[in-house]
PDB file of C-alpha atoms and ligand atoms in Angstrom:
ATOM      1  CA  UNK A 272      30.552   5.574 -43.473  1.00 82.00           C
ATOM      2  CA  UNK A 273      29.241   9.032 -42.139  1.00 89.00           C
ATOM      3  CA  UNK A 274      27.105   9.918 -39.163  1.00 92.00           C
ATOM      4  CA  UNK A 275      23.914   9.530 -41.029  1.00 92.00           C
ATOM      5  CA  UNK A 276      24.819   6.179 -42.501  1.00 92.00           C
ATOM      6  CA  UNK A 277      25.686   5.011 -38.990  1.00 93.00           C
ATOM      7  CA  UNK A 278      22.266   6.404 -37.630  1.00 94.00           C
ATOM      8  CA  UNK A 279      20.646   4.310 -40.466  1.00 95.00           C
ATOM      9  CA  UNK A 280      22.420   1.158 -39.299  1.00 96.00           C
ATOM     10  CA  UNK A 281      21.022   1.760 -35.764  1.00 97.00           C
ATOM     11  CA  UNK A 282      17.549   2.262 -37.231  1.00 97.00           C
ATOM     12  CA  UNK A 283      17.739  -0.980 -39.243  1.00 97.00           C
ATOM     13  CA  UNK A 284      19.340  -3.083 -36.399  1.00 97.00           C
ATOM     14  CA  UNK A 285      17.064  -1.716 -33.586  1.00 98.00           C
ATOM     15  CA  UNK A 286      13.772  -1.475 -35.536  1.00 97.00           C
ATOM     16  CA  UNK A 287      12.096  -4.596 -33.995  1.00 95.00           C
ATOM     17  CA  UNK A 288      12.689  -3.260 -30.516  1.00 94.00           C
ATOM     18  CA  UNK A 289      12.155   0.576 -30.702  1.00 96.00           C
ATOM     19  CA  UNK A 290      10.312   3.246 -32.689  1.00 95.00           C
ATOM     20  CA  UNK A 291      12.297   5.405 -35.032  1.00 94.00           C
ATOM     21  CA  UNK A 292      12.164   8.357 -32.656  1.00 95.00           C
ATOM     22  CA  UNK A 293      13.462   6.246 -29.868  1.00 96.00           C
ATOM     23  CA  UNK A 294      16.377   4.987 -31.930  1.00 97.00           C
ATOM     24  CA  UNK A 295      17.285   8.394 -32.863  1.00 95.00           C
ATOM     25  CA  UNK A 296      17.158   9.457 -29.208  1.00 95.00           C
ATOM     26  CA  UNK A 297      19.391   6.492 -28.378  1.00 97.00           C
ATOM     27  CA  UNK A 298      21.882   7.333 -31.099  1.00 96.00           C
ATOM     28  CA  UNK A 299      22.046  11.037 -30.199  1.00 94.00           C
ATOM     29  CA  UNK A 300      22.588  10.119 -26.416  1.00 95.00           C
ATOM     30  CA  UNK A 301      25.466   7.859 -27.408  1.00 96.00           C
ATOM     31  CA  UNK A 302      27.104  10.536 -29.576  1.00 95.00           C
ATOM     32  CA  UNK A 303      26.756  12.997 -26.837  1.00 94.00           C
ATOM     33  CA  UNK A 304      27.850  10.753 -24.052  1.00 95.00           C
ATOM     34  CA  UNK A 305      30.854   9.026 -25.862  1.00 96.00           C
ATOM     35  CA  UNK A 306      32.145  11.832 -27.976  1.00 94.00           C
ATOM     36  CA  UNK A 307      30.481  15.064 -26.596  1.00 92.00           C
ATOM     37  CA  UNK A 308      28.731  15.704 -29.939  1.00 91.00           C
ATOM     38  CA  UNK A 309      25.723  18.063 -29.441  1.00 86.00           C
ATOM     39  CA  UNK A 310      22.278  17.042 -30.739  1.00 80.00           C
ATOM     40  CA  UNK A 311      22.458  19.459 -33.756  1.00 85.00           C
ATOM     41  CA  UNK A 312      25.572  17.695 -35.289  1.00 82.00           C
ATOM     42  CA  UNK A 313      23.571  15.238 -37.578  1.00 80.00           C
ATOM     43  CA  UNK A 314      21.747  18.207 -39.126  1.00 80.00           C
ATOM     44  CA  UNK A 315      24.862  20.590 -39.194  1.00 83.00           C
ATOM     45  CA  UNK A 316      27.586  18.071 -40.127  1.00 83.00           C
ATOM     46  CA  UNK A 317      25.901  15.128 -42.010  1.00 81.00           C
ATOM     47  CA  UNK A 318      29.215  14.138 -43.650  1.00 85.00           C
ATOM     48  CA  UNK A 319      31.304  13.809 -40.456  1.00 88.00           C
ATOM     49  CA  UNK A 320      33.132  10.478 -40.182  1.00 91.00           C
ATOM     50  CA  UNK A 321      34.125   8.455 -37.183  1.00 92.00           C
ATOM     51  CA  UNK A 322      37.615   7.371 -36.204  1.00 93.00           C
ATOM     52  CA  UNK A 323      38.178   3.626 -35.930  1.00 93.00           C
ATOM     53  CA  UNK A 324      37.961   4.014 -32.141  1.00 95.00           C
ATOM     54  CA  UNK A 325      34.664   5.815 -32.360  1.00 95.00           C
ATOM     55  CA  UNK A 326      33.219   3.063 -34.738  1.00 95.00           C
ATOM     56  CA  UNK A 327      34.457   0.372 -32.218  1.00 96.00           C
ATOM     57  CA  UNK A 328      32.585   2.140 -29.332  1.00 96.00           C
ATOM     58  CA  UNK A 329      29.417   2.533 -31.374  1.00 97.00           C
ATOM     59  CA  UNK A 330      29.431  -1.020 -32.698  1.00 96.00           C
ATOM     60  CA  UNK A 331      29.855  -2.260 -29.073  1.00 98.00           C
ATOM     61  CA  UNK A 332      26.986  -0.049 -27.854  1.00 98.00           C
ATOM     62  CA  UNK A 333      24.669  -1.102 -30.636  1.00 98.00           C
ATOM     63  CA  UNK A 334      25.391  -4.771 -29.682  1.00 98.00           C
ATOM     64  CA  UNK A 335      24.651  -4.167 -26.062  1.00 98.00           C
ATOM     65  CA  UNK A 336      21.254  -2.200 -26.862  1.00 98.00           C
ATOM     66  CA  UNK A 337      20.270  -5.036 -29.191  1.00 97.00           C
ATOM     67  CA  UNK A 338      20.664  -7.433 -26.325  1.00 97.00           C
ATOM     68  CA  UNK A 339      18.462  -5.312 -24.044  1.00 97.00           C
ATOM     69  CA  UNK A 340      21.135  -3.657 -22.004  1.00 98.00           C
ATOM     70  CA  UNK A 341      19.613  -0.264 -20.619  1.00 98.00           C
ATOM     71  CA  UNK A 342      21.024   2.744 -22.270  1.00 98.00           C
ATOM     72  CA  UNK A 343      22.124   4.081 -18.889  1.00 98.00           C
ATOM     73  CA  UNK A 344      24.482   1.054 -18.404  1.00 98.00           C
ATOM     74  CA  UNK A 345      25.873   1.497 -21.890  1.00 98.00           C
ATOM     75  CA  UNK A 346      26.624   5.231 -21.313  1.00 98.00           C
ATOM     76  CA  UNK A 347      27.339   4.845 -17.557  1.00 98.00           C
ATOM     77  CA  UNK A 348      25.017   7.832 -17.023  1.00 97.00           C
ATOM     78  CA  UNK A 349      21.478   8.347 -15.592  1.00 98.00           C
ATOM     79  CA  UNK A 350      19.535  11.522 -15.042  1.00 97.00           C
ATOM     80  CA  UNK A 351      18.076  12.206 -11.551  1.00 98.00           C
ATOM     81  CA  UNK A 352      16.289  15.451 -10.585  1.00 98.00           C
ATOM     82  CA  UNK A 353      18.514  18.122 -12.148  1.00 96.00           C
ATOM     83  CA  UNK A 354      21.572  16.145 -12.148  1.00 98.00           C
ATOM     84  CA  UNK A 355      23.528  13.219 -13.791  1.00 97.00           C
ATOM     85  CA  UNK A 356      24.713  10.297 -11.981  1.00 98.00           C
ATOM     86  CA  UNK A 357      27.301   7.585 -12.776  1.00 98.00           C
ATOM     87  CA  UNK A 358      25.689   4.198 -12.824  1.00 98.00           C
ATOM     88  CA  UNK A 359      26.964   0.666 -13.552  1.00 98.00           C
ATOM     89  CA  UNK A 360      25.342  -2.768 -13.229  1.00 98.00           C
ATOM     90  CA  UNK A 361      26.301  -2.691  -9.578  1.00 98.00           C
ATOM     91  CA  UNK A 362      23.520  -0.118  -8.869  1.00 98.00           C
ATOM     92  CA  UNK A 363      19.845   0.114  -9.700  1.00 98.00           C
ATOM     93  CA  UNK A 364      19.002   2.713 -12.350  1.00 98.00           C
ATOM     94  CA  UNK A 365      17.239   5.411 -10.464  1.00 98.00           C
ATOM     95  CA  UNK A 366      13.509   5.584 -11.322  1.00 97.00           C
ATOM     96  CA  UNK A 367      11.162   8.549 -11.833  1.00 97.00           C
ATOM     97  CA  UNK A 368       9.111   7.453  -8.899  1.00 97.00           C
ATOM     98  CA  UNK A 369      12.074   7.740  -6.729  1.00 98.00           C
ATOM     99  CA  UNK A 370      12.572  11.288  -7.955  1.00 98.00           C
ATOM    100  CA  UNK A 371       8.987  11.921  -6.629  1.00 98.00           C
ATOM    101  CA  UNK A 372       9.835  10.507  -3.265  1.00 98.00           C
ATOM    102  CA  UNK A 373      12.976  12.555  -2.981  1.00 98.00           C
ATOM    103  CA  UNK A 374      11.070  15.778  -3.694  1.00 98.00           C
ATOM    104  CA  UNK A 375       8.513  14.829  -1.076  1.00 98.00           C
ATOM    105  CA  UNK A 376      11.295  14.242   1.510  1.00 98.00           C
ATOM    106  CA  UNK A 377      13.005  17.487   0.594  1.00 98.00           C
ATOM    107  CA  UNK A 378       9.778  19.423   1.275  1.00 98.00           C
ATOM    108  CA  UNK A 379       9.518  17.635   4.745  1.00 97.00           C
ATOM    109  CA  UNK A 380      13.151  18.406   5.870  1.00 96.00           C
ATOM    110  CA  UNK A 381      13.862  21.406   8.053  1.00 97.00           C
ATOM    111  CA  UNK A 382      17.471  22.937   7.890  1.00 98.00           C
ATOM    112  CA  UNK A 383      20.153  21.394   9.794  1.00 98.00           C
ATOM    113  CA  UNK A 384      18.290  17.972  10.226  1.00 98.00           C
ATOM    114  CA  UNK A 385      19.911  14.574  10.509  1.00 98.00           C
ATOM    115  CA  UNK A 386      18.762  12.367   7.583  1.00 98.00           C
ATOM    116  CA  UNK A 387      19.499   8.715   6.753  1.00 98.00           C
ATOM    117  CA  UNK A 388      18.996   7.011   3.341  1.00 98.00           C
ATOM    118  CA  UNK A 389      18.873   3.167   3.956  1.00 98.00           C
ATOM    119  CA  UNK A 390      19.704   1.066   0.818  1.00 98.00           C
ATOM    120  CA  UNK A 391      21.258   4.001  -0.853  1.00 98.00           C
ATOM    121  CA  UNK A 392      22.582   2.255  -4.086  1.00 98.00           C
ATOM    122  CA  UNK A 393      23.843   4.948  -6.398  1.00 98.00           C
ATOM    123  CA  UNK A 394      23.161   7.451  -3.597  1.00 98.00           C
ATOM    124  CA  UNK A 395      20.460   9.193  -5.717  1.00 98.00           C
ATOM    125  CA  UNK A 396      18.077   9.926  -2.812  1.00 99.00           C
ATOM    126  CA  UNK A 397      20.837  11.019  -0.397  1.00 98.00           C
ATOM    127  CA  UNK A 398      22.609  13.185  -2.982  1.00 98.00           C
ATOM    128  CA  UNK A 399      19.252  14.722  -4.262  1.00 98.00           C
ATOM    129  CA  UNK A 400      18.557  15.817  -0.733  1.00 98.00           C
ATOM    130  CA  UNK A 401      21.903  17.022   0.153  1.00 98.00           C
ATOM    131  CA  UNK A 402      22.406  18.822  -3.132  1.00 98.00           C
ATOM    132  CA  UNK A 403      19.219  20.634  -2.677  1.00 98.00           C
ATOM    133  CA  UNK A 404      19.508  21.525   0.965  1.00 98.00           C
ATOM    134  CA  UNK A 405      23.332  21.613   1.959  1.00 98.00           C
ATOM    135  CA  UNK A 406      22.398  22.549   5.564  1.00 98.00           C
ATOM    136  CA  UNK A 407      21.305  18.774   6.082  1.00 98.00           C
ATOM    137  CA  UNK A 408      23.598  16.145   7.515  1.00 98.00           C
ATOM    138  CA  UNK A 409      22.962  13.199   5.321  1.00 98.00           C
ATOM    139  CA  UNK A 410      24.210   9.589   5.590  1.00 98.00           C
ATOM    140  CA  UNK A 411      23.639   6.849   2.949  1.00 98.00           C
ATOM    141  CA  UNK A 412      23.976   3.085   3.778  1.00 98.00           C
ATOM    142  CA  UNK A 413      24.008   0.171   1.603  1.00 98.00           C
ATOM    143  CA  UNK A 414      25.249  -3.513   1.957  1.00 98.00           C
ATOM    144  CA  UNK A 415      26.963  -3.454  -1.409  1.00 98.00           C
ATOM    145  CA  UNK A 416      30.469  -2.158  -1.239  1.00 98.00           C
ATOM    146  CA  UNK A 417      30.353  -1.710  -5.105  1.00 98.00           C
ATOM    147  CA  UNK A 418      27.303   0.425  -4.810  1.00 98.00           C
ATOM    148  CA  UNK A 419      28.831   2.596  -2.124  1.00 98.00           C
ATOM    149  CA  UNK A 420      31.918   3.136  -4.393  1.00 98.00           C
ATOM    150  CA  UNK A 421      29.582   4.361  -7.061  1.00 98.00           C
ATOM    151  CA  UNK A 422      27.821   6.597  -4.538  1.00 98.00           C
ATOM    152  CA  UNK A 423      31.297   8.078  -3.376  1.00 98.00           C
ATOM    153  CA  UNK A 424      32.209   8.584  -7.110  1.00 98.00           C
ATOM    154  CA  UNK A 425      28.881  10.436  -7.509  1.00 98.00           C
ATOM    155  CA  UNK A 426      29.345  12.635  -4.427  1.00 98.00           C
ATOM    156  CA  UNK A 427      32.743  13.677  -5.574  1.00 98.00           C
ATOM    157  CA  UNK A 428      31.611  14.594  -9.056  1.00 98.00           C
ATOM    158  CA  UNK A 429      28.688  16.549  -7.714  1.00 98.00           C
ATOM    159  CA  UNK A 430      30.717  17.950  -4.844  1.00 98.00           C
ATOM    160  CA  UNK A 431      28.087  17.079  -2.376  1.00 98.00           C
ATOM    161  CA  UNK A 432      29.168  15.933   1.092  1.00 98.00           C
ATOM    162  CA  UNK A 433      27.384  12.801   2.276  1.00 98.00           C
ATOM    163  CA  UNK A 434      28.555  10.171   4.940  1.00 98.00           C
ATOM    164  CA  UNK A 435      28.592   6.862   3.189  1.00 98.00           C
ATOM    165  CA  UNK A 436      28.479   3.615   5.074  1.00 97.00           C
ATOM    166  CA  UNK A 437      28.748  -0.024   3.978  1.00 98.00           C
ATOM    167  CA  UNK A 438      26.461  -2.027   6.314  1.00 98.00           C
ATOM    168  CA  UNK A 439      23.503  -4.390   6.308  1.00 98.00           C
ATOM    169  CA  UNK A 440      20.150  -2.973   7.407  1.00 97.00           C
ATOM    170  CA  UNK A 441      19.739  -6.127   9.481  1.00 96.00           C
ATOM    171  CA  UNK A 442      22.850  -5.192  11.445  1.00 95.00           C
ATOM    172  CA  UNK A 443      22.957  -1.293  11.938  1.00 93.00           C
ATOM    173  CA  UNK A 444      22.611  -0.767  15.576  1.00 83.00           C
ATOM    174  CA  UNK A 445      21.863   2.436  17.607  1.00 81.00           C
ATOM    175  CA  UNK A 446      23.106   5.866  16.753  1.00 77.00           C
ATOM    176  CA  UNK A 447      24.948   8.180  18.998  1.00 76.00           C
ATOM    177  CA  UNK A 448      22.207  10.995  18.440  1.00 78.00           C
ATOM    178  CA  UNK A 449      18.687  10.741  17.224  1.00 94.00           C
ATOM    179  CA  UNK A 450      17.901  11.008  13.530  1.00 97.00           C
ATOM    180  CA  UNK A 451      15.143  13.441  12.327  1.00 98.00           C
ATOM    181  CA  UNK A 452      14.220  11.781   9.078  1.00 98.00           C
ATOM    182  CA  UNK A 453      14.782   8.293   7.465  1.00 98.00           C
ATOM    183  CA  UNK A 454      14.035   7.401   3.795  1.00 98.00           C
ATOM    184  CA  UNK A 455      14.515   4.146   2.072  1.00 98.00           C
ATOM    185  CA  UNK A 456      13.803   2.520  -1.220  1.00 98.00           C
ATOM    186  CA  UNK A 457      14.657  -1.023  -0.251  1.00 98.00           C
ATOM    187  CA  UNK A 458      14.459  -4.179  -2.454  1.00 98.00           C
ATOM    188  CA  UNK A 459      10.718  -4.733  -2.920  1.00 98.00           C
ATOM    189  CA  UNK A 460      10.061  -6.965  -5.920  1.00 98.00           C
ATOM    190  CA  UNK A 461       8.558 -10.291  -4.940  1.00 97.00           C
ATOM    191  CA  UNK A 462      10.209 -13.139  -6.711  1.00 97.00           C
ATOM    192  CA  UNK A 463       7.019 -14.197  -8.291  1.00 96.00           C
ATOM    193  CA  UNK A 464       6.800 -11.080 -10.257  1.00 96.00           C
ATOM    194  CA  UNK A 465       9.918 -12.012 -12.304  1.00 96.00           C
ATOM    195  CA  UNK A 466       7.673 -13.596 -14.854  1.00 95.00           C
ATOM    196  CA  UNK A 467       6.297 -10.139 -15.851  1.00 95.00           C
ATOM    197  CA  UNK A 468       9.659  -8.341 -15.821  1.00 97.00           C
ATOM    198  CA  UNK A 469      11.542  -7.268 -18.956  1.00 95.00           C
ATOM    199  CA  UNK A 470      14.975  -8.772 -19.639  1.00 95.00           C
ATOM    200  CA  UNK A 471      16.305  -5.247 -19.744  1.00 95.00           C
ATOM    201  CA  UNK A 472      15.713  -5.260 -15.881  1.00 97.00           C
ATOM    202  CA  UNK A 473      16.245  -8.990 -15.049  1.00 97.00           C
ATOM    203  CA  UNK A 474      19.378  -9.599 -17.120  1.00 97.00           C
ATOM    204  CA  UNK A 475      21.133  -6.274 -16.189  1.00 98.00           C
ATOM    205  CA  UNK A 476      20.028  -4.799 -12.909  1.00 98.00           C
ATOM    206  CA  UNK A 477      21.518  -6.193  -9.628  1.00 98.00           C
ATOM    207  CA  UNK A 478      19.158  -8.789  -8.113  1.00 98.00           C
ATOM    208  CA  UNK A 479      20.289  -7.811  -4.636  1.00 98.00           C
ATOM    209  CA  UNK A 480      18.691  -4.400  -5.443  1.00 98.00           C
ATOM    210  CA  UNK A 481      15.423  -5.764  -6.780  1.00 98.00           C
ATOM    211  CA  UNK A 482      14.168  -8.845  -4.918  1.00 98.00           C
ATOM    212  CA  UNK A 483      12.892  -9.705  -1.595  1.00 98.00           C
ATOM    213  CA  UNK A 484      13.306 -13.192  -0.184  1.00 97.00           C
ATOM    214  CA  UNK A 485      10.608 -15.748  -1.072  1.00 95.00           C
ATOM    215  CA  UNK A 486       7.561 -15.700   1.334  1.00 93.00           C
ATOM    216  CA  UNK A 487       8.744 -12.430   2.775  1.00 97.00           C
ATOM    217  CA  UNK A 488       7.812  -9.452   0.770  1.00 97.00           C
ATOM    218  CA  UNK A 489       8.284  -6.876   3.574  1.00 98.00           C
ATOM    219  CA  UNK A 490      11.521  -8.428   4.782  1.00 98.00           C
ATOM    220  CA  UNK A 491      13.666  -5.214   4.282  1.00 98.00           C
ATOM    221  CA  UNK A 492      10.848  -2.967   5.514  1.00 98.00           C
ATOM    222  CA  UNK A 493      10.890  -4.799   8.846  1.00 98.00           C
ATOM    223  CA  UNK A 494      14.612  -4.034   9.359  1.00 98.00           C
ATOM    224  CA  UNK A 495      14.306  -0.457   8.306  1.00 98.00           C
ATOM    225  CA  UNK A 496      11.388  -0.026  10.664  1.00 97.00           C
ATOM    226  CA  UNK A 497      13.155  -1.711  13.617  1.00 96.00           C
ATOM    227  CA  UNK A 498      16.238   0.703  12.977  1.00 96.00           C
ATOM    228  CA  UNK A 499      13.871   3.663  12.731  1.00 96.00           C
ATOM    229  CA  UNK A 500      11.955   2.648  15.826  1.00 95.00           C
ATOM    230  CA  UNK A 501      15.242   2.752  17.849  1.00 94.00           C
ATOM    231  CA  UNK A 502      16.971   5.824  16.212  1.00 96.00           C
ATOM    232  CA  UNK A 503      14.300   8.302  14.986  1.00 97.00           C
ATOM    233  CA  UNK A 504      13.519  11.113  17.431  1.00 96.00           C
ATOM    234  CA  UNK A 505       9.866  11.307  18.646  1.00 95.00           C
ATOM    235  CA  UNK A 506       7.890  13.036  15.857  1.00 96.00           C
ATOM    236  CA  UNK A 507      10.576  12.235  13.364  1.00 97.00           C
ATOM    237  CA  UNK A 508       9.544  11.033   9.847  1.00 98.00           C
ATOM    238  CA  UNK A 509      10.062   7.692   7.982  1.00 98.00           C
ATOM    239  CA  UNK A 510       9.572   7.677   4.244  1.00 98.00           C
ATOM    240  CA  UNK A 511       9.480   4.565   2.111  1.00 98.00           C
ATOM    241  CA  UNK A 512       9.125   3.697  -1.618  1.00 98.00           C
ATOM    242  CA  UNK A 513       6.839   0.615  -1.676  1.00 98.00           C
ATOM    243  CA  UNK A 514       5.494  -2.122  -3.729  1.00 98.00           C
ATOM    244  CA  UNK A 515       1.814  -1.263  -4.240  1.00 97.00           C
ATOM    245  CA  UNK A 516       0.895  -5.086  -3.663  1.00 97.00           C
ATOM    246  CA  UNK A 517       2.215  -5.138  -0.084  1.00 97.00           C
ATOM    247  CA  UNK A 518       1.250  -1.597   1.087  1.00 98.00           C
ATOM    248  CA  UNK A 519      -1.173  -2.947   3.715  1.00 97.00           C
ATOM    249  CA  UNK A 520       1.444  -5.160   5.177  1.00 98.00           C
ATOM    250  CA  UNK A 521       3.793  -2.346   5.553  1.00 98.00           C
ATOM    251  CA  UNK A 522       1.124  -0.056   7.129  1.00 98.00           C
ATOM    252  CA  UNK A 523       0.340  -2.914   9.677  1.00 98.00           C
ATOM    253  CA  UNK A 524       4.072  -3.256  10.396  1.00 98.00           C
ATOM    254  CA  UNK A 525       4.321   0.492  11.089  1.00 98.00           C
ATOM    255  CA  UNK A 526       1.115   0.652  13.181  1.00 97.00           C
ATOM    256  CA  UNK A 527       2.618  -2.127  15.369  1.00 96.00           C
ATOM    257  CA  UNK A 528       5.928  -0.379  15.754  1.00 96.00           C
ATOM    258  CA  UNK A 529       5.278   3.036  17.350  1.00 91.00           C
ATOM    259  CA  UNK A 530       4.376   4.798  14.073  1.00 98.00           C
ATOM    260  CA  UNK A 531       1.256   6.775  13.073  1.00 97.00           C
ATOM    261  CA  UNK A 532      -0.078   9.405  10.812  1.00 97.00           C
ATOM    262  CA  UNK A 533       0.451   7.198   7.667  1.00 98.00           C
ATOM    263  CA  UNK A 534       0.315   9.277   4.536  1.00 98.00           C
ATOM    264  CA  UNK A 535       0.164   7.214   1.264  1.00 98.00           C
ATOM    265  CA  UNK A 536       1.025   8.846  -2.218  1.00 98.00           C
ATOM    266  CA  UNK A 537       0.587   7.601  -5.834  1.00 97.00           C
ATOM    267  CA  UNK A 538       3.341   7.871  -8.406  1.00 96.00           C
ATOM    268  CA  UNK A 539       2.915   9.448 -11.820  1.00 93.00           C
ATOM    269  CA  UNK A 540       1.532   6.181 -13.097  1.00 92.00           C
ATOM    270  CA  UNK A 541      -1.297   6.164 -10.572  1.00 96.00           C
ATOM    271  CA  UNK A 542       0.156   3.505  -8.312  1.00 96.00           C
ATOM    272  CA  UNK A 543       0.315   3.770  -4.523  1.00 97.00           C
ATOM    273  CA  UNK A 544       4.149   3.870  -4.519  1.00 98.00           C
ATOM    274  CA  UNK A 545       5.372   5.791  -1.462  1.00 98.00           C
ATOM    275  CA  UNK A 546       4.348   6.688   2.174  1.00 98.00           C
ATOM    276  CA  UNK A 547       5.436   8.647   5.165  1.00 98.00           C
ATOM    277  CA  UNK A 548       4.768   7.781   8.893  1.00 98.00           C
ATOM    278  CA  UNK A 549       5.544   9.707  12.073  1.00 98.00           C
ATOM    279  CA  UNK A 550       7.259   8.214  15.053  1.00 97.00           C
ATOM    280  CA  UNK A 551       4.953   8.400  18.000  1.00 93.00           C
ATOM    281  CA  UNK A 552       5.713  10.869  20.731  1.00 73.00           C
TER     282      UNK A 552
HETATM  283  C1  SAM B  41      15.762  -0.750  -4.717  1.00 88.42           C
HETATM  284  S1  SAM B  41      17.564  -0.481  -4.569  1.00 88.42           S
HETATM  285  C2  SAM B  41      17.579   1.246  -4.317  1.00 88.42           C
HETATM  286  C3  SAM B  41      18.716   2.074  -4.670  1.00 88.42           C
HETATM  287  C4  SAM B  41      18.562   3.511  -4.572  1.00 88.42           C
HETATM  288  N1  SAM B  41      18.219   3.874  -3.343  1.00 88.42           N
HETATM  289  C5  SAM B  41      17.496   3.918  -5.572  1.00 88.42           C
HETATM  290  O1  SAM B  41      16.439   4.376  -5.125  1.00 88.42           O
HETATM  291  O2  SAM B  41      17.704   3.857  -6.730  1.00 88.42           O
HETATM  292  C6  SAM B  41      17.965  -1.269  -3.093  1.00 88.42           C
HETATM  293  C7  SAM B  41      19.376  -1.133  -2.471  1.00 88.42           C
HETATM  294  O3  SAM B  41      19.470  -1.948  -1.300  1.00 88.42           O
HETATM  295  C8  SAM B  41      20.579  -2.606  -1.105  1.00 88.42           C
HETATM  296  N2  SAM B  41      20.549  -3.635  -0.218  1.00 88.42           N
HETATM  297  C9  SAM B  41      20.017  -4.822  -0.371  1.00 88.42           C
HETATM  298  N3  SAM B  41      20.024  -5.616   0.694  1.00 88.42           N
HETATM  299  C10 SAM B  41      20.560  -4.771   1.655  1.00 88.42           C
HETATM  300  C11 SAM B  41      20.826  -4.898   3.103  1.00 88.42           C
HETATM  301  N4  SAM B  41      20.643  -6.144   3.690  1.00 88.42           N
HETATM  302  N5  SAM B  41      21.258  -3.823   3.713  1.00 88.42           N
HETATM  303  C12 SAM B  41      21.545  -2.692   3.253  1.00 88.42           C
HETATM  304  N6  SAM B  41      21.260  -2.471   1.756  1.00 88.42           N
HETATM  305  C13 SAM B  41      20.698  -3.490   1.057  1.00 88.42           C
HETATM  306  C14 SAM B  41      21.032  -3.007  -2.623  1.00 88.42           C
HETATM  307  O4  SAM B  41      22.460  -3.122  -2.725  1.00 88.42           O
HETATM  308  C15 SAM B  41      20.448  -1.768  -3.426  1.00 88.42           C
HETATM  309  O5  SAM B  41      21.413  -0.813  -3.530  1.00 88.42           O
END
């Protein structure tokens, strides 16, 4: 079977889940990611045949995708800003709205500042900030050791120097010196929202990265705000990605905890998805 005949199998098997152009995109992405074939190969070498090892890899990938596994976990790669990250089911796949938050943070940083990324996961925000402004002193914290191992792998691959710490946001204490800016995209999906979620997310992404406890949709924000209250310098900035359903609760928490000047932004889908606040002087 050649490369075109294999593509046809992908089209046939995945037709109930994806449009033809999406299937072709998936197929090409697998070819480039697994075998470093470039996107012109199907047109230029339609008769190319796969080795038995290559066939095995494609068959396994097809079965995973048919079972709703996200393409990023199949290839182990996800793009973020202008770079590529390793990802595994131990970390959330970075979302476009988090790229928007990272760009916003980057515009607010001044050279040499000390920046913390709480709940860092794959390290996408911390790495995006440090890669684009190497003068910053950036720390990424996550409770998951497996996530921090992925973040370390990413920083080695990208040659970006970030301080990685395994810790619980509920337990991080006081820093030796004040922090200029804190950013966080903590778990913010309320368990009730499960019923509207695709199995692509529910069955594959880590629940520790997604869900808040029942009856406490702002659980992680409370701890991040309490850490920021103690450790941000006066006039320092706090940035959050948020669940639009609970934005008012987060604003109230901030206003009751020495923060002001709350600035809310919408994401590309028009949802109120991120905010910044200033620590009162
Ligand atoms: C929504 S994910 C965000 C990951 C990454 N920052 C991103 O934007 O893609 C939330 C992260 O919070 C971490 N987390 C969950 N509970 C935590 C806790 N108590 N302390 C620190 N990190 C926690 C999870 O392991 C997960 O990596």
